[in-house]
Amino acid sequence: MRKVNATLSVTLDGVVQGLGRPDEDTRGGFTHGGWGGKYNDEVMAAEMGKGMAEPTDMLFGHRTWTDFITAWATRTDDNPFTTHMNAATKYVCSRTLVNADAWQNSILLSGDAAETVAKLVTEDGRDLTIIGSASLVRDLHAAGLVDSYTLLIHPLTLGTGTRLFEGNAPLTEFELTSSVTTTKGVIIAHYTRL
């Protein structure tokens, strides 16, 4: 059975929206986009590189997949993340996409995400890694489908923005399996569901 790992950057007050750049996600009038950039360092790159070294398939929500196309699909540099992102099999969960042809190696999972992913994890194949896609993570968490989390906990609060767990999240216990603190105070914590 395939496992699902979710990797998200989060603030101390739980915000996951708009990490990368000011225009990344302005829904709800969010004005703090790009909050994560100044926290990148070699420790974070090395830790994320370890995750990329594991052979996994990717799992995306529609919005994040579309955003990642602009960031990764046409890049040809020698960045190992570029190679990984473009070579990986990418499953995209969407109720509205007609196809997933816009990015190589992408496969559309139409319909209800929890139902389609529940079926996918029973099939033979590599484990699945979610990067971002907070709405998808919430849906899969509620359905008991997230096996582990890698949380990059940034030392700031924003006060506004989409939070990792908005509304009800079922009681789920996790074990902290490892953690690393970066030179800029980001705690990279790995949790596995008990």
CSV table of C-alpha atoms in Angstrom, one decimal:
chain,number,residue,atom,x,y,z
A,1,MET,CA,0.0,0.0,0.0
A,2,ARG,CA,1.3,3.4,-0.9
A,3,LYS,CA,1.9,6.0,1.8
A,4,VAL,CA,1.1,9.7,1.6
A,5,ASN,CA,3.5,12.4,3.0
A,6,ALA,CA,2.5,16.0,3.1
A,7,THR,CA,5.2,18.7,3.1
A,8,LEU,CA,4.1,22.2,4.0
A,9,SER,CA,5.7,25.4,5.2
A,10,VAL,CA,3.7,26.9,8.0
A,11,THR,CA,3.9,30.0,10.3
A,12,LEU,CA,3.6,29.8,14.1
A,13,ASP,CA,0.0,30.8,13.8
A,14,GLY,CA,-0.7,28.0,11.2
A,15,VAL,CA,-0.7,30.1,8.0
A,16,VAL,CA,0.3,28.1,4.8
A,17,GLN,CA,-0.9,30.7,2.2
A,18,GLY,CA,1.5,32.5,-0.2
A,19,LEU,CA,4.9,31.3,1.0
A,20,GLY,CA,6.8,31.8,-2.2
A,21,ARG,CA,6.1,35.2,-3.8
A,22,PRO,CA,3.8,38.2,-3.4
A,23,ASP,CA,1.4,37.2,-6.2
A,24,GLU,CA,1.4,33.4,-5.4
A,25,ASP,CA,-2.0,33.4,-3.6
A,26,THR,CA,-3.9,36.6,-2.9
A,27,ARG,CA,-7.2,35.0,-2.2
A,28,GLY,CA,-9.2,36.7,0.5
A,29,GLY,CA,-7.1,39.9,0.1
A,30,PHE,CA,-4.0,38.2,1.5
A,31,THR,CA,-1.1,40.7,1.4
A,32,HIS,CA,1.7,38.8,3.0
A,33,GLY,CA,2.7,36.7,0.0
A,34,GLY,CA,6.4,35.7,-0.2
A,35,TRP,CA,6.8,35.5,3.6
A,36,GLY,CA,9.0,32.4,3.4
A,37,GLY,CA,11.9,33.5,1.1
A,38,LYS,CA,14.1,35.1,3.7
A,39,TYR,CA,14.2,31.9,5.7
A,40,ASN,CA,15.8,29.7,3.1
A,41,ASP,CA,19.3,28.5,3.9
A,42,GLU,CA,21.7,25.6,3.2
A,43,VAL,CA,20.2,23.5,6.0
A,44,MET,CA,16.7,23.8,4.6
A,45,ALA,CA,18.0,23.0,1.0
A,46,ALA,CA,19.8,19.9,2.3
A,47,GLU,CA,16.8,18.7,4.3
A,48,MET,CA,14.5,19.1,1.3
A,49,GLY,CA,17.0,17.5,-0.9
A,50,LYS,CA,16.9,14.4,1.3
A,51,GLY,CA,13.2,14.2,0.6
A,52,MET,CA,13.7,14.6,-3.1
A,53,ALA,CA,16.2,11.8,-3.1
A,54,GLU,CA,13.5,9.3,-2.2
A,55,PRO,CA,11.8,7.9,-5.2
A,56,THR,CA,8.1,9.1,-4.8
A,57,ASP,CA,5.3,10.2,-7.0
A,58,MET,CA,3.8,13.6,-6.5
A,59,LEU,CA,0.2,14.5,-5.5
A,60,PHE,CA,-1.2,18.0,-6.1
A,61,GLY,CA,-4.4,19.9,-5.8
A,62,HIS,CA,-5.4,21.7,-9.0
A,63,ARG,CA,-4.3,25.2,-7.8
A,64,THR,CA,-0.8,24.2,-6.7
A,65,TRP,CA,-0.3,22.0,-9.7
A,66,THR,CA,-1.2,25.0,-12.0
A,67,ASP,CA,1.1,27.3,-10.0
A,68,PHE,CA,4.0,24.8,-10.1
A,69,ILE,CA,3.7,24.5,-13.9
A,70,THR,CA,4.8,28.2,-14.2
A,71,ALA,CA,7.7,27.6,-11.7
A,72,TRP,CA,9.0,24.3,-12.9
A,73,ALA,CA,7.7,22.9,-16.1
A,74,THR,CA,9.8,24.9,-18.5
A,75,ARG,CA,12.9,25.1,-16.5
A,76,THR,CA,16.0,23.4,-17.9
A,77,ASP,CA,18.6,24.4,-15.3
A,78,ASP,CA,20.7,21.8,-13.4
A,79,ASN,CA,18.9,22.4,-10.1
A,80,PRO,CA,18.1,18.9,-8.7
A,81,PHE,CA,14.6,20.1,-7.7
A,82,THR,CA,13.9,20.9,-11.4
A,83,THR,CA,15.0,17.5,-12.5
A,84,HIS,CA,12.9,15.8,-9.8
A,85,MET,CA,9.8,17.9,-10.4
A,86,ASN,CA,9.8,17.4,-14.1
A,87,ALA,CA,10.7,13.6,-14.0
A,88,ALA,CA,8.2,12.6,-11.3
A,89,THR,CA,4.8,11.2,-12.0
A,90,LYS,CA,2.4,13.9,-10.9
A,91,TYR,CA,-1.2,13.1,-9.9
A,92,VAL,CA,-3.4,16.2,-9.9
A,93,CYS,CA,-6.8,16.1,-8.0
A,94,SER,CA,-9.4,18.2,-9.6
A,95,ARG,CA,-13.1,18.5,-10.1
A,96,THR,CA,-12.8,20.9,-13.0
A,97,LEU,CA,-9.7,20.1,-15.1
A,98,VAL,CA,-10.4,18.3,-18.4
A,99,ASN,CA,-6.9,16.9,-18.7
A,100,ALA,CA,-3.4,17.2,-17.2
A,101,ASP,CA,-1.5,17.6,-20.4
A,102,ALA,CA,0.0,21.0,-19.5
A,103,TRP,CA,2.9,19.4,-17.5
A,104,GLN,CA,4.8,16.2,-18.5
A,105,ASN,CA,4.1,13.0,-16.5
A,106,SER,CA,0.9,14.4,-15.0
A,107,ILE,CA,-2.2,12.2,-14.5
A,108,LEU,CA,-5.6,13.7,-13.7
A,109,LEU,CA,-7.6,12.3,-10.8
A,110,SER,CA,-11.1,13.5,-11.5
A,111,GLY,CA,-13.8,13.8,-8.9
A,112,ASP,CA,-13.7,13.7,-5.1
A,113,ALA,CA,-10.0,13.8,-4.0
A,114,ALA,CA,-10.5,11.6,-0.9
A,115,GLU,CA,-12.2,8.9,-3.0
A,116,THR,CA,-9.7,9.0,-5.9
A,117,VAL,CA,-6.6,9.1,-3.6
A,118,ALA,CA,-8.1,6.3,-1.4
A,119,LYS,CA,-8.2,4.1,-4.5
A,120,LEU,CA,-4.8,5.2,-5.7
A,121,VAL,CA,-3.0,4.3,-2.4
A,122,THR,CA,-4.3,0.7,-2.7
A,123,GLU,CA,-2.6,0.3,-6.1
A,124,ASP,CA,1.0,-0.7,-6.7
A,125,GLY,CA,3.4,2.1,-7.0
A,126,ARG,CA,5.6,4.6,-5.3
A,127,ASP,CA,4.6,6.5,-2.2
A,128,LEU,CA,3.0,9.9,-2.7
A,129,THR,CA,4.4,13.3,-1.7
A,130,ILE,CA,2.3,16.4,-1.5
A,131,ILE,CA,4.0,19.8,-1.5
A,132,GLY,CA,1.7,22.6,-0.5
A,133,SER,CA,-1.9,22.0,-1.6
A,134,ALA,CA,-3.4,22.8,1.8
A,135,SER,CA,-7.0,22.2,0.7
A,136,LEU,CA,-6.1,18.8,-0.6
A,137,VAL,CA,-4.1,18.0,2.6
A,138,ARG,CA,-7.1,19.0,4.8
A,139,ASP,CA,-9.4,16.7,2.7
A,140,LEU,CA,-7.0,13.8,2.9
A,141,HIS,CA,-6.3,14.3,6.6
A,142,ALA,CA,-10.0,14.2,7.3
A,143,ALA,CA,-10.3,10.9,5.4
A,144,GLY,CA,-7.3,9.4,7.4
A,145,LEU,CA,-5.1,9.3,4.3
A,146,VAL,CA,-2.1,11.3,5.3
A,147,ASP,CA,0.5,9.0,6.8
A,148,SER,CA,3.2,11.6,7.6
A,149,TYR,CA,3.9,15.3,7.7
A,150,THR,CA,7.0,17.3,7.1
A,151,LEU,CA,6.3,20.7,8.5
A,152,LEU,CA,8.7,23.6,8.0
A,153,ILE,CA,7.7,25.7,11.0
A,154,HIS,CA,8.7,29.3,10.4
A,155,PRO,CA,9.4,31.7,13.3
A,156,LEU,CA,6.8,34.3,12.5
A,157,THR,CA,3.1,35.0,12.8
A,158,LEU,CA,1.0,36.7,10.1
A,159,GLY,CA,-2.4,37.0,11.7
A,160,THR,CA,-4.3,36.5,8.5
A,161,GLY,CA,-4.3,33.9,5.7
A,162,THR,CA,-5.3,30.3,5.1
A,163,ARG,CA,-4.4,28.0,7.9
A,164,LEU,CA,-3.3,24.4,7.6
A,165,PHE,CA,-6.3,23.2,9.6
A,166,GLU,CA,-9.3,25.4,9.3
A,167,GLY,CA,-12.5,24.1,10.6
A,168,ASN,CA,-12.7,20.7,12.1
A,169,ALA,CA,-9.9,18.2,11.9
A,170,PRO,CA,-10.4,14.8,13.3
A,171,LEU,CA,-8.4,13.7,16.3
A,172,THR,CA,-5.2,12.2,14.9
A,173,GLU,CA,-2.0,11.4,16.8
A,174,PHE,CA,1.4,11.6,15.4
A,175,GLU,CA,4.9,10.7,16.5
A,176,LEU,CA,7.8,13.2,16.0
A,177,THR,CA,10.3,11.0,14.2
A,178,SER,CA,13.0,13.6,13.6
A,179,SER,CA,13.6,17.3,13.5
A,180,VAL,CA,16.2,19.8,12.3
A,181,THR,CA,16.5,23.5,13.1
A,182,THR,CA,17.9,25.7,10.3
A,183,THR,CA,20.3,28.6,10.8
A,184,LYS,CA,17.3,31.0,10.4
A,185,GLY,CA,15.2,29.4,13.1
A,186,VAL,CA,12.9,27.2,10.9
A,187,ILE,CA,12.1,23.9,12.6
A,188,ILE,CA,11.7,21.1,10.1
A,189,ALA,CA,9.7,18.5,11.9
A,190,HIS,CA,8.9,15.0,10.6
A,191,TYR,CA,5.7,13.4,12.0
A,192,THR,CA,4.3,9.9,11.4
A,193,ARG,CA,0.7,9.0,12.1
A,194,LEU,CA,0.4,6.5,15.0
